[in-house]
Amino acid sequence: MIEHFTPAEIEAMRPAGRFVAETLATLRDEASVGTNLLEIDARAAELIAQAGATSCYVDYHPSFGAMPFGKVICTSVNDGALHGLPHDYRLRDGDLLSLDFAVSIDGWVADSAISFVVGEPREEDLRLIETTERALEAGIGALRVGGRLGDVSAAIGAVCRGAGYGVNLEFGGHGVGREMHGDPHVVNDGRPGRGLKLLPGLVIAIEPWLMLGTDRIFTDADGWTLRSADGSRAAHSEHTVALTEDGPVVLTAPTLPLG
């Protein structure tokens, strides 16, 4: 069921969005060569506890996961595209790291993802990350009252394909509200003028993700991490966005790191 929320309910979502943004900024600021993925997860758990928030991931067990996720943040490294399960791995110089994070505060969920390079970056990685960020901006810009959901998908796909990347349609954005994943599904490519009519009160996570050399994925032996089929690197950008009468409002807009 597709939900539409009142202006007051959207305002109530802001603390969760702000916390998710602040936490991702903090984790990015603290990540460096030698940081263990398990340390990132533990730090995120510490911040969740301090804020009185609730992780959306620990008990999460959809059909595509081998077991409950068991951690509080997704840490996808290099060829890890999505749902990276934190494990005993220390970041190396030049690693491309994607962090995907969702929590609930006072019953309202926010979900966001960032990608960045630890240490000395490769130009191709920076271009990949920048393309996901531009595609995210394009998708947000296409979220307009009276439009169609296909407008959002088409805007994302135009940026991605225009940069020369293939687009995987198996995983994409989704509705957000009281739960992390709800309707509608927001694919990362499509045709304008098609699909759901966009009305005020819709809240969705828009999340373009790309791989350098393929649009195909496989599931790692850990039962969760989705990796590029050819071993090429991946990047992921995501925001939770509310559609209002005045246009889109990014609830997980970047802020300063937590102190």
PDB file of C-alpha atoms in Angstrom:
ATOM      1  CA  MET A   1       0.000   0.000   0.000  1.00  0.00           C
ATOM      2  CA  ILE A   2       1.296   3.449  -0.938  1.00  0.00           C
ATOM      3  CA  GLU A   3       1.008   5.889   1.960  1.00  0.00           C
ATOM      4  CA  HIS A   4       0.811   9.664   1.864  1.00  0.00           C
ATOM      5  CA  PHE A   5       1.698  11.625   4.986  1.00  0.00           C
ATOM      6  CA  THR A   6       0.422  14.902   6.406  1.00  0.00           C
ATOM      7  CA  PRO A   7       2.698  17.949   6.729  1.00  0.00           C
ATOM      8  CA  ALA A   8       2.794  17.326  10.501  1.00  0.00           C
ATOM      9  CA  GLU A   9       3.890  13.721   9.975  1.00  0.00           C
ATOM     10  CA  ILE A  10       6.605  14.806   7.566  1.00  0.00           C
ATOM     11  CA  GLU A  11       7.841  17.273  10.178  1.00  0.00           C
ATOM     12  CA  ALA A  12       7.935  14.393  12.673  1.00  0.00           C
ATOM     13  CA  MET A  13      10.260  12.510  10.310  1.00  0.00           C
ATOM     14  CA  ARG A  14      12.880  15.255  10.404  1.00  0.00           C
ATOM     15  CA  PRO A  15      14.717  14.092  13.572  1.00  0.00           C
ATOM     16  CA  ALA A  16      15.330  10.665  12.058  1.00  0.00           C
ATOM     17  CA  GLY A  17      16.536  12.216   8.817  1.00  0.00           C
ATOM     18  CA  ARG A  18      18.830  14.623  10.636  1.00  0.00           C
ATOM     19  CA  PHE A  19      20.299  11.842  12.772  1.00  0.00           C
ATOM     20  CA  VAL A  20      20.960   9.601   9.765  1.00  0.00           C
ATOM     21  CA  ALA A  21      22.702  12.457   7.961  1.00  0.00           C
ATOM     22  CA  GLU A  22      24.792  13.379  11.005  1.00  0.00           C
ATOM     23  CA  THR A  23      25.791   9.774  11.621  1.00  0.00           C
ATOM     24  CA  LEU A  24      26.910   9.199   8.036  1.00  0.00           C
ATOM     25  CA  ALA A  25      28.924  12.440   8.156  1.00  0.00           C
ATOM     26  CA  THR A  26      30.564  11.318  11.397  1.00  0.00           C
ATOM     27  CA  LEU A  27      31.393   7.861  10.084  1.00  0.00           C
ATOM     28  CA  ARG A  28      32.854   9.291   6.897  1.00  0.00           C
ATOM     29  CA  ASP A  29      34.943  11.738   8.888  1.00  0.00           C
ATOM     30  CA  GLU A  30      36.273   8.964  11.143  1.00  0.00           C
ATOM     31  CA  ALA A  31      36.934   6.318   8.466  1.00  0.00           C
ATOM     32  CA  SER A  32      40.561   6.023   7.358  1.00  0.00           C
ATOM     33  CA  VAL A  33      43.084   3.501   6.122  1.00  0.00           C
ATOM     34  CA  GLY A  34      43.207   0.758   8.769  1.00  0.00           C
ATOM     35  CA  THR A  35      39.656   1.262  10.072  1.00  0.00           C
ATOM     36  CA  ASN A  36      37.886  -2.071  10.525  1.00  0.00           C
ATOM     37  CA  LEU A  37      34.368  -2.457   9.136  1.00  0.00           C
ATOM     38  CA  LEU A  38      33.324  -3.905  12.483  1.00  0.00           C
ATOM     39  CA  GLU A  39      34.561  -0.706  14.152  1.00  0.00           C
ATOM     40  CA  ILE A  40      32.324   1.327  11.833  1.00  0.00           C
ATOM     41  CA  ASP A  41      29.352  -0.848  12.768  1.00  0.00           C
ATOM     42  CA  ALA A  42      30.160  -0.562  16.486  1.00  0.00           C
ATOM     43  CA  ARG A  43      30.463   3.225  16.236  1.00  0.00           C
ATOM     44  CA  ALA A  44      27.124   3.442  14.436  1.00  0.00           C
ATOM     45  CA  ALA A  45      25.553   1.272  17.152  1.00  0.00           C
ATOM     46  CA  GLU A  46      27.012   3.572  19.814  1.00  0.00           C
ATOM     47  CA  LEU A  47      25.509   6.648  18.147  1.00  0.00           C
ATOM     48  CA  ILE A  48      22.145   4.890  17.785  1.00  0.00           C
ATOM     49  CA  ALA A  49      22.118   4.104  21.498  1.00  0.00           C
ATOM     50  CA  GLN A  50      23.079   7.660  22.446  1.00  0.00           C
ATOM     51  CA  ALA A  51      20.228   9.068  20.346  1.00  0.00           C
ATOM     52  CA  GLY A  52      17.623   6.622  21.614  1.00  0.00           C
ATOM     53  CA  ALA A  53      17.061   5.511  18.024  1.00  0.00           C
ATOM     54  CA  THR A  54      16.261   2.017  16.759  1.00  0.00           C
ATOM     55  CA  SER A  55      18.210   0.238  14.016  1.00  0.00           C
ATOM     56  CA  CYS A  56      16.182  -0.842  10.996  1.00  0.00           C
ATOM     57  CA  TYR A  57      18.777  -3.464  10.078  1.00  0.00           C
ATOM     58  CA  VAL A  58      19.546  -5.751  13.026  1.00  0.00           C
ATOM     59  CA  ASP A  59      16.422  -7.913  12.746  1.00  0.00           C
ATOM     60  CA  TYR A  60      15.819  -7.240   9.051  1.00  0.00           C
ATOM     61  CA  HIS A  61      15.293 -10.522   7.163  1.00  0.00           C
ATOM     62  CA  PRO A  62      13.757 -10.125   3.697  1.00  0.00           C
ATOM     63  CA  SER A  63      13.520 -12.966   1.202  1.00  0.00           C
ATOM     64  CA  PHE A  64      16.827 -12.023  -0.425  1.00  0.00           C
ATOM     65  CA  GLY A  65      18.800 -12.200   2.850  1.00  0.00           C
ATOM     66  CA  ALA A  66      20.152 -15.531   4.096  1.00  0.00           C
ATOM     67  CA  MET A  67      19.436 -14.634   7.736  1.00  0.00           C
ATOM     68  CA  PRO A  68      18.628 -11.566   9.854  1.00  0.00           C
ATOM     69  CA  PHE A  69      21.190  -8.879   8.987  1.00  0.00           C
ATOM     70  CA  GLY A  70      22.545  -8.702  12.534  1.00  0.00           C
ATOM     71  CA  LYS A  71      24.410  -5.378  12.125  1.00  0.00           C
ATOM     72  CA  VAL A  72      23.287  -1.738  12.142  1.00  0.00           C
ATOM     73  CA  ILE A  73      24.882  -0.428   8.932  1.00  0.00           C
ATOM     74  CA  CYS A  74      25.708  -1.702   5.457  1.00  0.00           C
ATOM     75  CA  THR A  75      29.417  -1.412   4.604  1.00  0.00           C
ATOM     76  CA  SER A  76      30.024  -2.231   0.926  1.00  0.00           C
ATOM     77  CA  VAL A  77      33.671  -2.152  -0.201  1.00  0.00           C
ATOM     78  CA  ASN A  78      34.979  -1.933  -3.779  1.00  0.00           C
ATOM     79  CA  ASP A  79      33.004  -4.533  -5.786  1.00  0.00           C
ATOM     80  CA  GLY A  80      30.392  -4.671  -3.020  1.00  0.00           C
ATOM     81  CA  ALA A  81      27.437  -2.824  -4.508  1.00  0.00           C
ATOM     82  CA  LEU A  82      24.678  -3.094  -1.892  1.00  0.00           C
ATOM     83  CA  HIS A  83      23.841  -4.644   1.496  1.00  0.00           C
ATOM     84  CA  GLY A  84      27.467  -5.076   2.519  1.00  0.00           C
ATOM     85  CA  LEU A  85      27.552  -7.107   5.733  1.00  0.00           C
ATOM     86  CA  PRO A  86      30.191  -5.687   8.124  1.00  0.00           C
ATOM     87  CA  HIS A  87      32.974  -8.180   8.756  1.00  0.00           C
ATOM     88  CA  ASP A  88      36.585  -8.297   9.952  1.00  0.00           C
ATOM     89  CA  TYR A  89      38.205  -6.231   7.214  1.00  0.00           C
ATOM     90  CA  ARG A  90      40.533  -3.245   7.593  1.00  0.00           C
ATOM     91  CA  LEU A  91      40.197  -0.545   4.968  1.00  0.00           C
ATOM     92  CA  ARG A  92      43.125  -0.188   2.598  1.00  0.00           C
ATOM     93  CA  ASP A  93      44.459   2.811   0.740  1.00  0.00           C
ATOM     94  CA  GLY A  94      42.185   3.514  -2.233  1.00  0.00           C
ATOM     95  CA  ASP A  95      39.213   1.430  -1.081  1.00  0.00           C
ATOM     96  CA  LEU A  96      35.809   2.634  -2.277  1.00  0.00           C
ATOM     97  CA  LEU A  97      33.400   2.420   0.654  1.00  0.00           C
ATOM     98  CA  SER A  98      29.619   2.765   0.557  1.00  0.00           C
ATOM     99  CA  LEU A  99      27.686   3.222   3.810  1.00  0.00           C
ATOM    100  CA  ASP A 100      23.926   2.634   3.855  1.00  0.00           C
ATOM    101  CA  PHE A 101      22.156   3.507   7.098  1.00  0.00           C
ATOM    102  CA  ALA A 102      18.541   3.540   8.297  1.00  0.00           C
ATOM    103  CA  VAL A 103      17.018   4.096  11.725  1.00  0.00           C
ATOM    104  CA  SER A 104      13.691   4.792  13.359  1.00  0.00           C
ATOM    105  CA  ILE A 105      13.171   7.636  15.837  1.00  0.00           C
ATOM    106  CA  ASP A 106       9.785   7.982  17.540  1.00  0.00           C
ATOM    107  CA  GLY A 107       8.412   5.493  15.021  1.00  0.00           C
ATOM    108  CA  TRP A 108       9.580   7.366  11.902  1.00  0.00           C
ATOM    109  CA  VAL A 109      12.225   5.988   9.545  1.00  0.00           C
ATOM    110  CA  ALA A 110      14.936   7.693   7.495  1.00  0.00           C
ATOM    111  CA  ASP A 111      17.322   5.962   5.083  1.00  0.00           C
ATOM    112  CA  SER A 112      20.403   7.305   3.306  1.00  0.00           C
ATOM    113  CA  ALA A 113      23.648   6.159   1.695  1.00  0.00           C
ATOM    114  CA  ILE A 114      26.981   7.728   0.759  1.00  0.00           C
ATOM    115  CA  SER A 115      30.067   6.516  -1.109  1.00  0.00           C
ATOM    116  CA  PHE A 116      33.631   7.783  -0.776  1.00  0.00           C
ATOM    117  CA  VAL A 117      37.241   6.689  -1.204  1.00  0.00           C
ATOM    118  CA  VAL A 118      39.537   6.088   1.754  1.00  0.00           C
ATOM    119  CA  GLY A 119      43.069   7.295   1.050  1.00  0.00           C
ATOM    120  CA  GLU A 120      44.266   8.027  -2.487  1.00  0.00           C
ATOM    121  CA  PRO A 121      41.364   7.855  -4.963  1.00  0.00           C
ATOM    122  CA  ARG A 122      41.238   6.578  -8.523  1.00  0.00           C
ATOM    123  CA  GLU A 123      39.754   8.987 -11.053  1.00  0.00           C
ATOM    124  CA  GLU A 124      37.358   6.308 -12.291  1.00  0.00           C
ATOM    125  CA  ASP A 125      36.036   5.814  -8.757  1.00  0.00           C
ATOM    126  CA  LEU A 126      35.476   9.527  -8.250  1.00  0.00           C
ATOM    127  CA  ARG A 127      33.606   9.709 -11.558  1.00  0.00           C
ATOM    128  CA  LEU A 128      31.446   6.739 -10.575  1.00  0.00           C
ATOM    129  CA  ILE A 129      30.561   8.298  -7.211  1.00  0.00           C
ATOM    130  CA  GLU A 130      29.905  11.688  -8.785  1.00  0.00           C
ATOM    131  CA  THR A 131      27.558  10.111 -11.313  1.00  0.00           C
ATOM    132  CA  THR A 132      25.447   8.487  -8.597  1.00  0.00           C
ATOM    133  CA  GLU A 133      25.274  11.839  -6.812  1.00  0.00           C
ATOM    134  CA  ARG A 134      24.203  13.663  -9.979  1.00  0.00           C
ATOM    135  CA  ALA A 135      21.636  10.965 -10.700  1.00  0.00           C
ATOM    136  CA  LEU A 136      20.272  11.367  -7.171  1.00  0.00           C
ATOM    137  CA  GLU A 137      19.974  15.123  -7.655  1.00  0.00           C
ATOM    138  CA  ALA A 138      18.207  14.564 -10.972  1.00  0.00           C
ATOM    139  CA  GLY A 139      15.752  12.128  -9.405  1.00  0.00           C
ATOM    140  CA  ILE A 140      14.970  14.560  -6.609  1.00  0.00           C
ATOM    141  CA  GLY A 141      14.509  17.354  -9.130  1.00  0.00           C
ATOM    142  CA  ALA A 142      11.966  15.271 -11.056  1.00  0.00           C
ATOM    143  CA  LEU A 143       9.845  14.679  -7.955  1.00  0.00           C
ATOM    144  CA  ARG A 144       7.052  17.170  -8.595  1.00  0.00           C
ATOM    145  CA  VAL A 145       3.375  17.253  -7.645  1.00  0.00           C
ATOM    146  CA  GLY A 146       1.310  16.175 -10.624  1.00  0.00           C
ATOM    147  CA  GLY A 147       4.163  14.319 -12.282  1.00  0.00           C
ATOM    148  CA  ARG A 148       4.650  10.581 -12.509  1.00  0.00           C
ATOM    149  CA  LEU A 149       7.015   8.222 -10.748  1.00  0.00           C
ATOM    150  CA  GLY A 150       8.430   7.324 -14.153  1.00  0.00           C
ATOM    151  CA  ASP A 151       9.710  10.904 -14.376  1.00  0.00           C
ATOM    152  CA  VAL A 152      11.956  10.234 -11.364  1.00  0.00           C
ATOM    153  CA  SER A 153      13.220   6.924 -12.757  1.00  0.00           C
ATOM    154  CA  ALA A 154      13.810   8.411 -16.208  1.00  0.00           C
ATOM    155  CA  ALA A 155      15.788  11.327 -14.766  1.00  0.00           C
ATOM    156  CA  ILE A 156      18.037   8.950 -12.815  1.00  0.00           C
ATOM    157  CA  GLY A 157      18.549   6.659 -15.784  1.00  0.00           C
ATOM    158  CA  ALA A 158      19.341   9.523 -18.154  1.00  0.00           C
ATOM    159  CA  VAL A 159      22.258  10.634 -15.987  1.00  0.00           C
ATOM    160  CA  CYS A 160      23.575   7.094 -15.468  1.00  0.00           C
ATOM    161  CA  ARG A 161      23.316   5.975 -19.075  1.00  0.00           C
ATOM    162  CA  GLY A 162      24.521   9.336 -20.313  1.00  0.00           C
ATOM    163  CA  ALA A 163      27.732   8.740 -18.366  1.00  0.00           C
ATOM    164  CA  GLY A 164      28.142   5.355 -20.026  1.00  0.00           C
ATOM    165  CA  TYR A 165      27.044   3.064 -17.197  1.00  0.00           C
ATOM    166  CA  GLY A 166      24.580   0.189 -17.281  1.00  0.00           C
ATOM    167  CA  VAL A 167      21.675   0.294 -14.834  1.00  0.00           C
ATOM    168  CA  ASN A 168      20.494  -2.642 -12.731  1.00  0.00           C
ATOM    169  CA  LEU A 169      16.731  -2.636 -12.177  1.00  0.00           C
ATOM    170  CA  GLU A 170      16.525  -5.385  -9.526  1.00  0.00           C
ATOM    171  CA  PHE A 171      17.131  -3.057  -6.581  1.00  0.00           C
ATOM    172  CA  GLY A 172      16.246   0.611  -6.270  1.00  0.00           C
ATOM    173  CA  GLY A 173      14.401   3.145  -4.175  1.00  0.00           C
ATOM    174  CA  HIS A 174      11.281   2.588  -2.104  1.00  0.00           C
ATOM    175  CA  GLY A 175       8.623   4.113   0.059  1.00  0.00           C
ATOM    176  CA  VAL A 176       9.637   5.217   3.571  1.00  0.00           C
ATOM    177  CA  GLY A 177       7.514   6.054   6.600  1.00  0.00           C
ATOM    178  CA  ARG A 178       6.772   3.875   9.595  1.00  0.00           C
ATOM    179  CA  GLU A 179       8.759   1.086   7.924  1.00  0.00           C
ATOM    180  CA  MET A 180      12.072   1.131   6.065  1.00  0.00           C
ATOM    181  CA  HIS A 181      10.864  -0.507   2.854  1.00  0.00           C
ATOM    182  CA  GLY A 182       7.401   0.162   1.506  1.00  0.00           C
ATOM    183  CA  ASP A 183       5.639   0.906  -1.747  1.00  0.00           C
ATOM    184  CA  PRO A 184       6.288   2.237  -4.280  1.00  0.00           C
ATOM    185  CA  HIS A 185       9.392   0.619  -5.757  1.00  0.00           C
ATOM    186  CA  VAL A 186      11.496   3.323  -7.434  1.00  0.00           C
ATOM    187  CA  VAL A 187      13.549   1.822 -10.252  1.00  0.00           C
ATOM    188  CA  ASN A 188      16.668   3.616 -11.451  1.00  0.00           C
ATOM    189  CA  ASP A 189      15.617   3.855 -15.076  1.00  0.00           C
ATOM    190  CA  GLY A 190      12.290   4.205 -16.811  1.00  0.00           C
ATOM    191  CA  ARG A 191      10.029   6.206 -19.073  1.00  0.00           C
ATOM    192  CA  PRO A 192       8.684   9.659 -18.192  1.00  0.00           C
ATOM    193  CA  GLY A 193       4.957  10.121 -17.875  1.00  0.00           C
ATOM    194  CA  ARG A 194       4.381   6.568 -16.660  1.00  0.00           C
ATOM    195  CA  GLY A 195       3.477   5.052 -13.318  1.00  0.00           C
ATOM    196  CA  LEU A 196       2.201   6.448 -10.043  1.00  0.00           C
ATOM    197  CA  LYS A 197       0.882   9.997 -10.037  1.00  0.00           C
ATOM    198  CA  LEU A 198       2.963  12.086  -7.658  1.00  0.00           C
ATOM    199  CA  LEU A 199       0.898  13.654  -4.872  1.00  0.00           C
ATOM    200  CA  PRO A 200       1.832  15.674  -1.779  1.00  0.00           C
ATOM    201  CA  GLY A 201       2.735  13.517   1.208  1.00  0.00           C
ATOM    202  CA  LEU A 202       4.654  10.855  -0.684  1.00  0.00           C
ATOM    203  CA  VAL A 203       7.927   9.970   1.059  1.00  0.00           C
ATOM    204  CA  ILE A 204      10.455   7.855  -0.812  1.00  0.00           C
ATOM    205  CA  ALA A 205      14.090   6.844  -0.693  1.00  0.00           C
ATOM    206  CA  ILE A 206      15.736   7.612  -4.018  1.00  0.00           C
ATOM    207  CA  GLU A 207      18.925   5.585  -4.454  1.00  0.00           C
ATOM    208  CA  PRO A 208      20.901   5.321  -7.672  1.00  0.00           C
ATOM    209  CA  TRP A 209      23.742   2.799  -7.540  1.00  0.00           C
ATOM    210  CA  LEU A 210      26.170   1.881 -10.284  1.00  0.00           C
ATOM    211  CA  MET A 211      28.996  -0.497 -11.143  1.00  0.00           C
ATOM    212  CA  LEU A 212      31.908   0.367 -13.383  1.00  0.00           C
ATOM    213  CA  GLY A 213      31.782  -2.519 -15.806  1.00  0.00           C
ATOM    214  CA  THR A 214      28.454  -4.335 -15.583  1.00  0.00           C
ATOM    215  CA  ASP A 215      24.806  -4.125 -14.576  1.00  0.00           C
ATOM    216  CA  ARG A 216      24.772  -7.672 -13.170  1.00  0.00           C
ATOM    217  CA  ILE A 217      25.213  -8.742  -9.544  1.00  0.00           C
ATOM    218  CA  PHE A 218      25.578 -11.870  -7.434  1.00  0.00           C
ATOM    219  CA  THR A 219      25.165 -12.589  -3.724  1.00  0.00           C
ATOM    220  CA  ASP A 220      28.335 -13.138  -1.714  1.00  0.00           C
ATOM    221  CA  ALA A 221      28.807 -16.253   0.399  1.00  0.00           C
ATOM    222  CA  ASP A 222      27.930 -14.154   3.472  1.00  0.00           C
ATOM    223  CA  GLY A 223      24.320 -14.321   2.281  1.00  0.00           C
ATOM    224  CA  TRP A 224      23.870 -10.553   2.098  1.00  0.00           C
ATOM    225  CA  THR A 225      26.507  -8.561   0.216  1.00  0.00           C
ATOM    226  CA  LEU A 226      25.614  -7.975  -3.432  1.00  0.00           C
ATOM    227  CA  ARG A 227      28.726  -7.814  -5.619  1.00  0.00           C
ATOM    228  CA  SER A 228      29.331  -6.803  -9.219  1.00  0.00           C
ATOM    229  CA  ALA A 229      29.398  -9.819 -11.501  1.00  0.00           C
ATOM    230  CA  ASP A 230      32.721  -8.815 -13.060  1.00  0.00           C
ATOM    231  CA  GLY A 231      34.500  -7.625  -9.911  1.00  0.00           C
ATOM    232  CA  SER A 232      34.331  -3.960 -10.907  1.00  0.00           C
ATOM    233  CA  ARG A 233      33.763  -1.281  -8.306  1.00  0.00           C
ATOM    234  CA  ALA A 234      30.399   0.097  -7.254  1.00  0.00           C
ATOM    235  CA  ALA A 235      28.993   3.281  -5.717  1.00  0.00           C
ATOM    236  CA  HIS A 236      25.666   4.160  -4.093  1.00  0.00           C
ATOM    237  CA  SER A 237      23.966   7.449  -3.156  1.00  0.00           C
ATOM    238  CA  GLU A 238      20.610   7.748  -1.385  1.00  0.00           C
ATOM    239  CA  HIS A 239      18.325  10.265   0.298  1.00  0.00           C
ATOM    240  CA  THR A 240      14.930  10.084   1.955  1.00  0.00           C
ATOM    241  CA  VAL A 241      12.772  12.715   0.244  1.00  0.00           C
ATOM    242  CA  ALA A 242       9.285  14.018   1.056  1.00  0.00           C
ATOM    243  CA  LEU A 243       7.098  15.533  -1.648  1.00  0.00           C
ATOM    244  CA  THR A 244       5.251  18.642  -0.456  1.00  0.00           C
ATOM    245  CA  GLU A 245       3.046  21.208  -2.156  1.00  0.00           C
ATOM    246  CA  ASP A 246       6.176  23.359  -2.481  1.00  0.00           C
ATOM    247  CA  GLY A 247       8.307  20.602  -3.971  1.00  0.00           C
ATOM    248  CA  PRO A 248      10.702  17.924  -2.678  1.00  0.00           C
ATOM    249  CA  VAL A 249      12.230  18.169   0.798  1.00  0.00           C
ATOM    250  CA  VAL A 250      15.390  16.143   1.441  1.00  0.00           C
ATOM    251  CA  LEU A 251      14.988  14.827   4.981  1.00  0.00           C
ATOM    252  CA  THR A 252      18.504  13.320   5.059  1.00  0.00           C
ATOM    253  CA  ALA A 253      20.335  16.377   3.737  1.00  0.00           C
ATOM    254  CA  PRO A 254      24.012  16.469   4.852  1.00  0.00           C
ATOM    255  CA  THR A 255      24.821  18.190   8.117  1.00  0.00           C
ATOM    256  CA  LEU A 256      27.836  18.599  10.342  1.00  0.00           C
ATOM    257  CA  PRO A 257      29.232  15.438  11.982  1.00  0.00           C
ATOM    258  CA  LEU A 258      28.153  14.561  15.501  1.00  0.00           C
ATOM    259  CA  GLY A 259      30.512  15.801  18.223  1.00  0.00           C
TER     260      GLY A 259
END
